[in-house]
Short mmCIF file of C-alpha atoms in Angstrom, two decimals:
data_model
loop_
_atom_site.label_atom_id
_atom_site.label_comp_id
_atom_site.label_asym_id
_atom_site.label_seq_id
_atom_site.Cartn_x
_atom_site.Cartn_y
_atom_site.Cartn_z
CA MET A 1 0.55 -0.04 0.33
CA THR A 2 3.41 2.44 1.14
CA SER A 3 4.79 1.61 -2.42
CA MET A 4 0.79 2.46 -4.41
CA VAL A 5 0.96 5.82 -2.49
CA ARG A 6 4.33 6.85 -3.42
CA ARG A 7 4.29 5.66 -7.19
CA PHE A 8 1.25 8.26 -7.20
CA THR A 9 2.83 10.88 -5.82
CA PRO A 10 4.10 12.87 -8.02
CA LEU A 11 0.91 12.27 -10.48
CA LEU A 12 -0.86 14.37 -7.88
CA ALA A 13 1.57 16.98 -7.67
CA MET A 14 1.99 16.94 -11.40
CA LEU A 15 -1.70 18.01 -12.16
CA THR A 16 -1.50 20.23 -9.02
CA LEU A 17 1.01 22.24 -10.43
CA VAL A 18 -0.94 22.13 -14.19
CA THR A 19 -4.04 23.32 -12.28
CA ALA A 20 -2.57 26.01 -10.04
CA PHE A 21 -1.37 26.97 -13.28
CA PHE A 22 -4.90 27.65 -15.12
CA ALA A 23 -5.02 29.00 -12.33
CA GLN A 24 -2.34 32.27 -12.77
CA PRO A 25 -3.60 35.63 -13.09
CA ASN A 26 -0.73 35.81 -15.57
CA THR A 27 -2.64 34.16 -18.08
CA ALA A 28 -4.93 35.40 -20.25
CA HIS A 29 -7.16 32.68 -21.96
CA ALA A 30 -6.88 30.83 -17.49
CA GLN A 31 -8.67 34.53 -16.70
CA VAL A 32 -11.26 34.00 -19.13
CA THR A 33 -12.85 30.14 -18.24
CA ALA A 34 -12.43 30.57 -14.10
CA PHE A 35 -14.41 33.94 -15.17
CA LYS A 36 -16.88 32.26 -16.80
CA GLN A 37 -16.69 29.43 -14.96
CA ALA A 38 -16.96 31.46 -11.74
CA VAL A 39 -20.37 33.34 -13.54
CA ALA A 40 -21.47 30.06 -14.88
CA GLU A 41 -21.94 29.19 -11.26
CA ALA A 42 -23.48 32.12 -9.53
CA ALA A 43 -25.64 32.88 -11.60
CA ALA A 44 -27.06 28.91 -11.18
CA ARG A 45 -29.02 29.99 -8.51
CA ASP A 46 -30.87 32.41 -9.94
CA LYS A 47 -32.89 31.17 -13.49
CA ASP A 48 -33.07 34.39 -15.51
CA ILE A 49 -30.01 35.13 -14.51
CA ALA A 50 -28.34 32.16 -16.04
CA ALA A 51 -30.13 31.98 -18.99
CA PHE A 52 -28.91 35.70 -20.06
CA TYR A 53 -25.84 34.77 -19.47
CA GLN A 54 -25.55 31.73 -21.15
CA ALA A 55 -26.92 32.84 -23.50
CA ASN A 56 -23.50 36.56 -23.92
CA GLY A 57 -20.98 33.07 -23.58
CA TYR A 58 -21.01 34.65 -19.86
CA LYS A 59 -19.18 37.06 -21.00
CA SER A 60 -19.03 40.84 -18.29
CA ILE A 61 -21.12 43.74 -18.93
CA TRP A 62 -20.15 45.13 -15.45
CA THR A 63 -16.96 44.56 -14.16
CA GLY A 64 -15.05 44.68 -17.39
CA ARG A 65 -12.25 47.15 -18.44
CA ALA A 66 -13.71 48.43 -21.30
CA GLY A 67 -15.27 51.80 -21.66
CA ARG A 68 -18.80 50.58 -22.77
CA ASP A 69 -18.63 47.60 -18.36
CA ARG A 70 -17.40 51.60 -17.09
CA SER A 71 -19.77 53.48 -17.79
CA ARG A 72 -22.72 50.54 -16.97
CA ARG A 73 -21.01 50.98 -13.24
CA VAL A 74 -20.82 54.33 -12.80
CA SER A 75 -24.28 55.43 -14.33
CA LEU A 76 -25.78 51.50 -12.09
CA MET A 77 -23.97 53.55 -9.02
CA LYS A 78 -25.49 56.93 -9.78
CA ALA A 79 -29.58 55.65 -9.99
CA LEU A 80 -29.34 53.66 -6.91
CA SER A 81 -27.75 56.70 -5.07
CA ASN A 82 -31.23 58.39 -6.47
CA ALA A 83 -33.18 55.17 -4.74
CA SER A 84 -34.14 57.61 -2.22
CA ALA A 85 -36.43 60.47 -3.96
CA HIS A 86 -38.65 57.90 -6.18
CA GLY A 87 -39.15 56.53 -2.42
CA LEU A 88 -37.29 53.47 -3.12
CA PRO A 89 -36.04 50.92 -0.62
CA ALA A 90 -32.66 52.14 -0.08
CA THR A 91 -31.57 49.89 1.37
CA ARG A 92 -32.95 47.06 -0.49
CA TYR A 93 -30.08 48.12 -3.47
CA ASP A 94 -27.21 48.38 -0.77
CA ALA A 95 -25.22 50.99 -2.91
CA LYS A 96 -22.16 51.47 -0.39
CA GLY A 97 -21.74 47.55 -0.47
CA LEU A 98 -21.75 47.24 -4.08
CA GLN A 99 -19.70 49.51 -4.23
CA ALA A 100 -17.29 47.93 -1.25
CA LYS A 101 -17.09 44.62 -3.70
CA MET A 102 -15.81 46.53 -6.66
CA LYS A 103 -12.78 47.88 -5.17
CA SER A 104 -11.75 45.49 -3.88
CA ALA A 105 -12.44 42.08 -6.18
CA LYS A 106 -9.39 40.74 -7.05
CA GLY A 107 -8.70 37.61 -9.80
CA PRO A 108 -11.15 36.47 -12.13
CA ARG A 109 -13.08 34.15 -9.53
CA GLU A 110 -14.39 37.35 -7.35
CA ARG A 111 -15.01 39.50 -10.07
CA GLY A 112 -17.27 36.75 -11.59
CA ALA A 113 -19.30 36.35 -8.26
CA LEU A 114 -19.19 40.44 -9.06
CA GLU A 115 -20.09 40.64 -11.97
CA VAL A 116 -23.53 38.26 -11.10
CA GLU A 117 -24.41 40.52 -7.78
CA ILE A 118 -23.73 43.28 -9.98
CA SER A 119 -26.69 42.07 -11.77
CA ARG A 120 -28.76 40.68 -9.12
CA VAL A 121 -28.57 44.57 -7.95
CA PHE A 122 -29.47 45.79 -10.93
CA LEU A 123 -32.83 42.88 -12.29
CA GLN A 124 -33.71 44.53 -7.84
CA TYR A 125 -33.83 48.48 -8.65
CA ALA A 126 -34.65 48.54 -11.80
CA ARG A 127 -38.13 46.10 -11.25
CA ASP A 128 -38.83 48.63 -8.04
CA LEU A 129 -39.26 51.73 -9.79
CA GLN A 130 -41.10 50.09 -12.91
CA THR A 131 -43.72 47.81 -11.30
CA GLY A 132 -43.64 48.64 -8.22
CA VAL A 133 -41.63 46.87 -4.12
CA LEU A 134 -44.41 45.74 -3.64
CA ILE A 135 -46.99 43.20 -4.74
CA PRO A 136 -50.69 44.21 -4.54
CA SER A 137 -52.79 41.30 -3.46
CA ARG A 138 -50.94 40.11 -0.85
CA VAL A 139 -50.92 43.76 0.97
CA ASP A 140 -54.42 43.27 0.18
CA SER A 141 -56.44 40.75 -1.63
CA ALA A 142 -59.00 43.40 -2.57
CA ILE A 143 -55.73 45.15 -4.58
CA VAL A 144 -56.58 42.34 -7.26
CA ARG A 145 -54.67 44.69 -9.85
CA GLN A 146 -52.48 43.12 -13.05
CA VAL A 147 -49.37 44.52 -12.45
CA PRO A 148 -47.60 44.14 -16.23
CA TYR A 149 -44.44 43.18 -14.98
CA ARG A 150 -41.78 42.52 -17.69
CA ASP A 151 -40.28 39.23 -18.06
CA ARG A 152 -36.56 39.79 -16.15
CA THR A 153 -33.99 38.97 -18.24
CA SER A 154 -35.55 41.29 -21.20
CA TYR A 155 -34.03 43.53 -18.16
CA LEU A 156 -30.54 42.52 -19.26
CA VAL A 157 -31.06 42.39 -22.52
CA ASN A 158 -31.86 45.38 -23.32
CA PHE A 159 -29.54 47.61 -21.31
CA SER A 160 -26.75 45.83 -22.51
CA LYS A 161 -27.84 47.30 -25.94
CA SER A 162 -28.43 50.20 -24.47
CA SER A 163 -26.92 53.71 -23.37
CA PRO A 164 -27.25 53.66 -19.68
CA ASN A 165 -28.36 56.71 -19.26
CA GLY A 166 -31.46 56.69 -21.62
CA PHE A 167 -32.24 53.09 -19.54
CA PHE A 168 -32.70 54.42 -16.00
CA LYS A 169 -34.82 56.70 -17.29
CA ALA A 170 -36.94 55.06 -19.08
CA LEU A 171 -37.56 53.06 -16.63
CA ALA A 172 -39.72 54.86 -13.71
CA PRO A 173 -43.96 55.84 -15.01
CA LYS A 174 -43.47 58.51 -17.13
CA THR A 175 -47.56 60.32 -16.15
CA MET A 176 -47.53 64.39 -15.59
CA GLU A 177 -48.07 62.18 -11.44
CA TYR A 178 -45.93 60.63 -11.03
CA ASN A 179 -44.01 63.82 -11.64
CA ALA A 180 -45.95 65.87 -10.09
CA LEU A 181 -45.76 63.82 -7.39
CA MET A 182 -42.41 63.20 -6.59
CA LYS A 183 -41.69 67.40 -6.24
CA GLU A 184 -43.80 67.02 -3.96
CA LYS A 185 -42.38 64.46 -2.35
CA LEU A 186 -39.01 66.50 -2.49
CA ARG A 187 -40.96 69.62 -1.25
CA MET A 188 -42.53 67.72 1.86
CA GLU A 189 -38.54 66.62 2.41
CA ARG A 190 -38.36 70.12 2.52
CA LEU A 191 -40.32 70.84 5.51
CA LEU A 192 -39.96 68.05 7.43
CA ALA A 193 -36.57 69.05 7.95
CA LYS A 194 -37.31 72.49 8.94
CA GLY A 195 -39.76 70.69 11.50
CA GLY A 196 -43.28 70.60 10.22
CA TRP A 197 -45.65 72.49 10.12
CA GLY A 198 -45.84 72.99 13.87
CA ALA A 199 -48.25 73.03 16.97
CA LYS A 200 -51.04 71.11 16.74
CA ILE A 201 -54.86 72.14 17.04
CA PRO A 202 -55.08 71.83 20.62
CA SER A 203 -59.25 71.51 20.50
CA LYS A 204 -62.06 69.46 19.14
CA SER A 205 -62.99 71.89 16.36
CA LEU A 206 -63.45 75.74 15.63
CA LYS A 207 -66.25 77.21 14.84
CA PRO A 208 -65.73 81.53 13.15
CA GLY A 209 -66.22 83.59 16.06
CA GLN A 210 -64.10 82.50 18.42
CA SER A 211 -60.76 82.94 19.30
CA GLY A 212 -57.79 81.50 21.49
CA ASN A 213 -54.93 79.33 21.09
CA ALA A 214 -56.30 76.83 19.25
CA VAL A 215 -57.62 79.25 17.35
CA VAL A 216 -54.81 81.00 16.89
CA ALA A 217 -53.12 77.16 16.66
CA MET A 218 -54.85 76.18 13.04
CA ARG A 219 -53.70 79.89 11.94
CA ASN A 220 -50.74 78.72 11.83
CA ARG A 221 -51.02 75.94 10.47
CA LEU A 222 -53.09 76.86 7.65
CA ILE A 223 -50.87 79.94 7.07
CA ALA A 224 -48.29 77.11 6.91
CA GLN A 225 -49.84 74.31 4.75
CA GLY A 226 -50.05 77.74 2.06
CA TYR A 227 -54.16 78.22 2.71
CA MET A 228 -53.18 81.49 4.07
CA ARG A 229 -51.70 84.83 4.21
CA ARG A 230 -48.90 85.96 6.98
CA SER A 231 -51.47 86.69 9.71
CA ALA A 232 -51.88 88.18 14.20
CA SER A 233 -56.04 87.70 14.23
CA GLN A 234 -56.09 85.31 16.42
CA THR A 235 -59.75 85.83 16.19
CA TYR A 236 -61.59 82.40 14.20
CA ASP A 237 -62.38 85.63 11.24
CA ASP A 238 -63.66 85.66 7.82
CA THR A 239 -60.61 85.02 6.73
CA MET A 240 -59.74 82.29 8.17
CA LYS A 241 -62.99 81.15 7.47
CA SER A 242 -62.47 80.97 3.41
CA ALA A 243 -58.76 78.92 4.23
CA VAL A 244 -61.04 76.60 5.63
CA GLN A 245 -63.60 75.91 2.78
CA GLN A 246 -60.02 76.03 0.98
CA PHE A 247 -58.08 73.45 3.26
CA GLN A 248 -61.50 71.62 3.45
CA LEU A 249 -62.00 71.82 -0.99
CA ALA A 250 -58.90 70.05 -1.35
CA HIS A 251 -59.10 67.65 1.69
CA GLY A 252 -61.89 66.64 -0.13
CA LEU A 253 -64.50 68.11 2.92
CA SER A 254 -67.55 69.33 3.37
CA ALA A 255 -66.42 72.75 2.32
CA ASP A 256 -68.87 74.80 5.05
CA GLY A 257 -65.68 77.28 6.34
CA VAL A 258 -66.57 75.13 10.48
CA ALA A 259 -63.09 73.60 11.58
CA GLY A 260 -65.49 71.28 12.52
CA ALA A 261 -64.87 67.04 14.53
CA GLY A 262 -63.37 66.25 10.48
CA THR A 263 -60.78 69.29 9.28
CA VAL A 264 -59.25 69.54 12.71
CA SER A 265 -58.24 65.80 12.00
CA GLU A 266 -56.93 67.27 8.91
CA ILE A 267 -55.50 69.64 9.51
CA ASN A 268 -53.63 68.28 12.22
CA LYS A 269 -51.84 65.36 9.98
CA THR A 270 -47.84 65.57 10.67
CA VAL A 271 -46.40 66.17 7.21
CA GLN A 272 -45.13 62.61 8.09
CA GLN A 273 -48.03 61.01 7.29
CA ARG A 274 -48.50 63.56 3.84
CA LEU A 275 -45.13 62.48 3.08
CA GLN A 276 -46.47 58.79 3.75
CA SER A 277 -49.50 58.88 1.36
CA ILE A 278 -47.03 60.25 -1.54
CA ILE A 279 -44.89 57.75 -1.40
CA VAL A 280 -47.72 54.85 -1.24
CA ALA A 281 -49.06 57.03 -3.94
CA MET A 282 -46.27 56.47 -5.79
CA GLU A 283 -45.84 53.08 -5.26
CA ARG A 284 -49.33 52.63 -6.87
CA GLU A 285 -48.91 54.74 -9.67
CA ARG A 286 -45.96 52.05 -10.91
CA TRP A 287 -48.21 49.12 -10.20
CA VAL A 288 -49.71 51.14 -13.59
CA ASN A 289 -47.47 52.26 -15.42
CA GLN A 290 -48.35 50.63 -18.70
CA GLU A 291 -50.94 52.52 -21.25
CA ARG A 292 -54.15 54.21 -20.48
CA GLY A 293 -55.56 55.28 -23.25
CA ARG A 294 -56.16 57.67 -24.70
CA ARG A 295 -59.36 58.06 -23.33
CA HIS A 296 -60.02 56.03 -20.43
CA ILE A 297 -62.37 55.53 -17.20
CA LEU A 298 -60.88 56.91 -13.76
CA VAL A 299 -62.56 56.07 -10.56
CA ASN A 300 -60.46 57.13 -8.19
CA ILE A 301 -62.27 55.07 -5.09
CA PRO A 302 -60.84 57.38 -1.87
CA ASP A 303 -62.34 60.31 -3.83
CA PHE A 304 -65.94 59.35 -4.64
CA THR A 305 -65.25 60.07 -7.46
CA ALA A 306 -65.83 58.36 -11.45
CA LYS A 307 -64.50 60.49 -14.41
CA VAL A 308 -63.13 59.84 -18.24
CA ILE A 309 -59.83 62.06 -19.10
CA ASP A 310 -59.18 62.76 -22.60
CA ASN A 311 -55.34 62.80 -23.80
CA ASN A 312 -55.17 63.34 -20.69
CA LYS A 313 -57.39 66.55 -19.33
CA VAL A 314 -60.60 65.72 -17.42
CA THR A 315 -63.28 66.54 -19.59
CA PHE A 316 -66.01 64.33 -17.49
CA GLU A 317 -66.53 63.60 -13.77
CA THR A 318 -69.61 62.43 -11.72
CA ARG A 319 -69.33 62.19 -7.77
CA SER A 320 -69.49 59.24 -6.72
CA VAL A 321 -70.64 56.31 -4.46
CA VAL A 322 -68.51 52.95 -3.36
CA GLY A 323 -68.12 50.13 -1.39
CA ALA A 324 -68.80 49.63 2.67
CA ASN A 325 -65.90 49.34 4.52
CA LYS A 326 -67.52 45.85 5.71
CA SER A 327 -66.61 42.27 5.51
CA ASP A 328 -66.60 41.46 1.07
CA ARG A 329 -68.65 45.20 0.37
CA PRO A 330 -65.12 47.24 -0.25
CA THR A 331 -65.09 48.51 -4.69
CA PRO A 332 -62.06 46.42 -6.06
CA GLU A 333 -59.34 47.85 -7.64
CA PHE A 334 -58.52 47.01 -10.77
CA SER A 335 -58.24 47.74 -14.89
CA ASP A 336 -60.38 46.50 -17.41
CA VAL A 337 -62.05 47.91 -20.15
CA MET A 338 -66.31 49.28 -20.95
CA GLU A 339 -68.15 47.38 -24.28
CA PHE A 340 -71.49 48.80 -23.71
CA MET A 341 -73.97 50.50 -21.30
CA VAL A 342 -77.06 49.02 -20.50
CA ILE A 343 -80.18 51.23 -19.92
CA ASN A 344 -83.44 50.30 -18.78
CA PRO A 345 -81.60 47.25 -17.29
CA SER A 346 -82.68 44.27 -14.79
CA TRP A 347 -81.44 43.54 -12.04
CA TYR A 348 -80.06 40.21 -11.27
CA VAL A 349 -78.45 39.93 -7.74
CA PRO A 350 -75.34 38.65 -6.79
CA ARG A 351 -75.35 35.63 -4.74
CA SER A 352 -74.14 36.75 -1.84
CA ILE A 353 -77.18 39.07 -1.35
CA VAL A 354 -79.61 36.70 -2.61
CA THR A 355 -78.09 33.70 0.43
CA LYS A 356 -77.05 35.66 2.58
CA GLU A 357 -80.05 39.32 3.43
CA TYR A 358 -82.66 37.69 1.21
CA LEU A 359 -83.05 34.41 2.27
CA PRO A 360 -83.67 35.17 5.78
CA ALA A 361 -86.28 37.84 4.89
CA LEU A 362 -87.84 34.96 2.34
CA LYS A 363 -87.89 32.64 5.27
CA ARG A 364 -89.99 34.80 7.88
CA ASN A 365 -92.07 35.75 5.62
CA SER A 366 -91.81 34.52 1.72
CA ASN A 367 -93.67 37.98 0.18
CA ALA A 368 -91.00 39.60 1.41
CA VAL A 369 -89.01 41.64 -1.65
CA ARG A 370 -91.67 41.46 -3.44
CA HIS A 371 -89.90 44.00 -5.66
CA ILE A 372 -87.91 40.80 -7.28
CA GLU A 373 -88.57 38.44 -9.47
CA ILE A 374 -87.61 35.05 -7.64
CA THR A 375 -85.85 32.87 -11.08
CA ASP A 376 -85.33 29.30 -11.39
CA SER A 377 -82.28 27.99 -12.49
CA LYS A 378 -84.22 27.96 -16.72
CA GLY A 379 -85.09 31.76 -15.54
CA ARG A 380 -88.70 31.31 -16.06
CA LYS A 381 -90.51 33.03 -12.60
CA VAL A 382 -91.10 30.90 -9.50
CA ASN A 383 -94.48 31.10 -7.15
CA ARG A 384 -93.27 32.39 -3.74
CA SER A 385 -96.34 30.66 -2.13
CA ALA A 386 -95.34 27.17 -3.67
CA VAL A 387 -91.82 27.04 -1.94
CA ASN A 388 -90.67 26.48 0.98
CA PHE A 389 -87.67 28.93 1.95
CA SER A 390 -87.21 27.58 5.27
CA LYS A 391 -85.58 24.08 4.39
CA TYR A 392 -82.60 26.08 2.32
CA THR A 393 -79.38 26.99 3.54
CA GLU A 394 -76.90 29.93 2.01
CA LYS A 395 -75.49 26.71 -0.08
CA THR A 396 -78.09 24.89 -1.45
CA PHE A 397 -80.84 27.94 -2.35
CA PRO A 398 -81.30 26.56 -6.55
CA PHE A 399 -83.27 29.97 -6.58
CA SER A 400 -82.47 32.96 -8.65
CA MET A 401 -83.46 37.18 -7.81
CA ARG A 402 -84.02 39.84 -10.55
CA GLN A 403 -85.86 42.77 -10.53
CA PRO A 404 -86.82 44.43 -14.05
CA PRO A 405 -86.26 47.34 -14.82
CA SER A 406 -87.61 50.69 -13.61
CA LYS A 407 -87.05 53.52 -11.89
CA GLY A 408 -86.84 52.13 -8.53
CA ASN A 409 -85.15 49.53 -9.87
CA ALA A 410 -81.54 49.40 -8.00
CA LEU A 411 -79.07 50.29 -10.93
CA GLY A 412 -81.60 52.46 -11.10
CA LEU A 413 -82.45 53.65 -14.90
CA VAL A 414 -78.55 52.21 -16.87
CA LYS A 415 -75.79 50.65 -15.85
CA PHE A 416 -71.70 50.73 -17.60
CA MET A 417 -70.34 47.29 -18.27
CA PHE A 418 -66.72 46.22 -18.52
CA PRO A 419 -67.02 42.68 -17.85
CA ASN A 420 -64.88 41.20 -15.07
CA ARG A 421 -64.98 37.95 -12.92
CA TYR A 422 -65.92 40.59 -9.85
CA ASN A 423 -69.29 41.29 -10.71
CA ILE A 424 -67.76 45.48 -11.02
CA TYR A 425 -69.26 47.97 -12.55
CA LEU A 426 -70.70 51.64 -12.61
CA HIS A 427 -74.84 52.20 -12.65
CA ASP A 428 -77.12 54.35 -11.49
CA THR A 429 -78.54 53.60 -7.96
CA PRO A 430 -82.35 55.54 -7.01
CA ALA A 431 -80.72 56.19 -3.39
CA LYS A 432 -79.40 60.08 -4.88
CA ASN A 433 -79.15 61.42 -0.86
CA LEU A 434 -76.40 59.54 -0.51
CA PHE A 435 -74.10 61.50 -3.36
CA GLY A 436 -75.31 64.23 -1.10
CA ARG A 437 -72.69 62.71 1.91
CA GLU A 438 -68.77 63.63 2.97
CA VAL A 439 -68.40 59.42 2.91
CA ARG A 440 -69.85 57.29 -0.05
CA ALA A 441 -69.43 54.30 0.74
CA TYR A 442 -72.55 52.74 1.41
CA SER A 443 -72.51 49.93 -1.89
CA HIS A 444 -72.73 46.91 -2.17
CA GLY A 445 -69.13 47.59 -4.13
CA CYS A 446 -70.38 48.88 -7.49
CA VAL A 447 -69.69 52.18 -8.04
CA ARG A 448 -72.92 54.23 -8.65
CA LEU A 449 -73.27 58.09 -10.70
CA ALA A 450 -74.42 60.83 -9.61
CA ASP A 451 -75.21 61.78 -13.78
CA PRO A 452 -75.10 58.32 -15.05
CA PHE A 453 -77.29 60.73 -18.30
CA ASP A 454 -74.64 63.35 -18.67
CA PHE A 455 -71.40 59.61 -18.11
CA ALA A 456 -73.73 58.37 -21.00
CA TYR A 457 -74.40 61.32 -22.61
CA ALA A 458 -69.88 61.70 -22.54
CA LEU A 459 -69.29 58.30 -23.44
CA LEU A 460 -72.06 58.06 -26.69
CA ALA A 461 -70.86 61.31 -28.37
CA LYS A 462 -67.88 59.62 -29.91
CA GLN A 463 -70.69 57.49 -31.94
CA THR A 464 -73.46 60.24 -32.67
CA ASN A 465 -74.24 63.20 -33.70
CA ASP A 466 -77.29 63.33 -30.77
CA PRO A 467 -76.38 61.30 -27.56
CA LYS A 468 -78.39 62.52 -26.18
CA GLY A 469 -81.90 62.80 -28.20
CA PHE A 470 -80.59 58.42 -28.33
CA PHE A 471 -80.01 57.65 -24.99
CA GLN A 472 -83.73 59.25 -24.40
CA SER A 473 -85.50 57.57 -27.06
CA LYS A 474 -84.40 54.56 -25.69
CA LEU A 475 -84.82 55.41 -22.76
CA LYS A 476 -88.28 55.99 -23.43
CA THR A 477 -89.25 52.22 -24.43
CA GLY A 478 -88.94 51.20 -21.06
CA LYS A 479 -86.42 47.90 -22.50
CA GLU A 480 -83.69 46.71 -21.14
CA ALA A 481 -81.55 47.58 -24.08
CA ARG A 482 -78.21 47.24 -24.88
CA VAL A 483 -76.27 49.86 -26.81
CA ASN A 484 -72.25 48.73 -27.87
CA LEU A 485 -69.62 51.36 -27.51
CA LYS A 486 -67.74 51.92 -31.06
CA ASP A 487 -64.24 52.74 -29.92
CA PRO A 488 -64.63 50.75 -25.74
CA VAL A 489 -63.12 52.89 -23.63
CA PRO A 490 -59.72 51.03 -20.31
CA VAL A 491 -61.66 51.22 -16.99
CA HIS A 492 -58.73 52.68 -14.09
CA ILE A 493 -60.11 52.00 -10.60
CA ILE A 494 -57.54 53.21 -8.18
CA TYR A 495 -57.69 54.01 -4.81
CA ARG A 496 -55.66 57.20 -3.93
CA THR A 497 -54.89 59.26 -0.95
CA ALA A 498 -52.91 61.51 -2.69
CA PHE A 499 -53.27 62.92 -5.48
CA THR A 500 -52.42 66.60 -8.17
CA THR A 501 -54.63 68.61 -10.14
CA ALA A 502 -54.18 69.81 -13.58
CA LYS A 503 -52.44 72.92 -11.95
CA GLY A 504 -50.50 71.09 -9.75
CA HIS A 505 -51.60 71.24 -6.41
CA THR A 506 -52.29 68.49 -4.44
CA GLN A 507 -55.03 66.92 -2.73
CA TYR A 508 -55.90 64.55 0.55
CA ARG A 509 -58.04 62.06 1.15
CA ARG A 510 -59.16 59.51 4.22
CA ASP A 511 -57.71 56.16 3.73
CA ILE A 512 -61.93 54.76 4.02
CA TYR A 513 -59.94 51.20 4.23
CA GLY A 514 -56.99 51.32 5.52
CA ARG A 515 -55.84 49.66 1.82
CA ASP A 516 -52.74 53.03 2.51
CA ALA A 517 -51.48 52.40 5.72
CA ARG A 518 -51.05 48.87 4.98
CA ILE A 519 -49.36 49.58 2.28
CA TRP A 520 -46.64 51.78 4.45
CA SER A 521 -46.15 49.35 6.34
CA ALA A 522 -45.27 46.99 3.97
CA LEU A 523 -42.87 49.37 2.19
CA ALA A 524 -41.69 50.58 5.49
CA LYS A 525 -40.76 46.47 6.35
CA ALA A 526 -39.22 47.10 3.36
CA GLY A 527 -36.75 49.59 3.64
CA VAL A 528 -38.39 52.57 2.65
CA ALA A 529 -37.66 55.45 5.00
CA LEU A 530 -38.62 58.83 5.04
CA ARG A 531 -35.85 61.47 4.76
CA ALA A 532 -35.44 64.78 6.03
CA VAL A 533 -34.16 66.61 2.82
CA GLN A 534 -31.97 69.65 3.69
CA GLY A 535 -32.27 73.33 0.48
#
């Protein structure tokens, strides 16, 4: 055995010498081979990165000495240093740590591992900036939006063929809204550095004519927030009342000029709270980073409005009622395409309402909800007196329910359809009194419109010279009529507690479902932080 070991010792020594020779950095071929092997090994943990490097022959795009690689490194580090300006989690990319690795990498194997590490950070940053840090449905199950994610490998392919600076500039949403939110974010960060808006109002409510410390505190905050010119008045006078009205209009409150509990609460919101809303709005804007349609419909849930947008301009706007903040009633967030409207619609009662609300009533009294027909599986009207409702449960109830066209129909006299799995649409309603309320969250999830006829005219104006006459002629028949839109219109149901106006002013709304609070919590957990900016 000893002699066998002696015979193999020279061979082992020679193999060791050969391996060492090929690993020497002074051999170009050895360096290339070691680098490519290191890239392949490091990339194997990520199939998208592995696919890219396999396709390009395991060549560098970051760590080479050529000018293009150097330019890419500089552009990436510049982009990462600006991550906080976009409300992104800068700690996730660890720019300083990455830069330190760039400086310390020695030899082809270290450079190969670094090459893949830079690509990993690049992909994370690119996706975060283009389509958001979070996966919406994981934060709130009612955010069912389909985010337009791009193929990860395509990021690397396109970047390697593009101007580095140009590529990074093209990632963020190019909307006027995103740019305006970024400007407002910077403004609020400067305010944060200066200490905010001063002392809060030490009172739950105030009325015109009052004076004292609480009025002075409100005056100072209104001045700091830009709703009043500098004043020494200690009385809630007409000037202050006007300022309160302007504040109320910008925050979706009833503009009566009286600082009730709701108004005082909003005036007392801190710079940090408003900054959080802006950052959340920027993240939400990234979730819809795609073409929205030259003409589209925009429903902002917490703003209680529905708008028709033509070439980035609001051409029609109406108040809306949205889903109540109860159980499964909140309106979900998603995008779809409106294909038609139904004039004099029947209301086919959703299964959840049939079994949870109407079945218990029918068990108590078979004549309950008489204005709604009960139908069998073939759509035939069922004789109520022949049915023993008590023997059915939510799961076994075999009937459907339908309300025929009428002025008292739950859908009113027109509904606007963009067929979707959530059974959500826009419609008229006989309950007009709700549109006068400040908070309008009362529906089962659908969006009710205050001016549905005018909304219909605005849509039909693209396909008829007399939209009102056409609509009214269908309405007067009293019969259900489907009217197809010649050019279907994209519908975007969004949720923004911070948004900007055409003049660039930022408005704020209350977080009626608590969704933005959950999003901010998730962003903070991911590493997004508020920052104060000097100057």
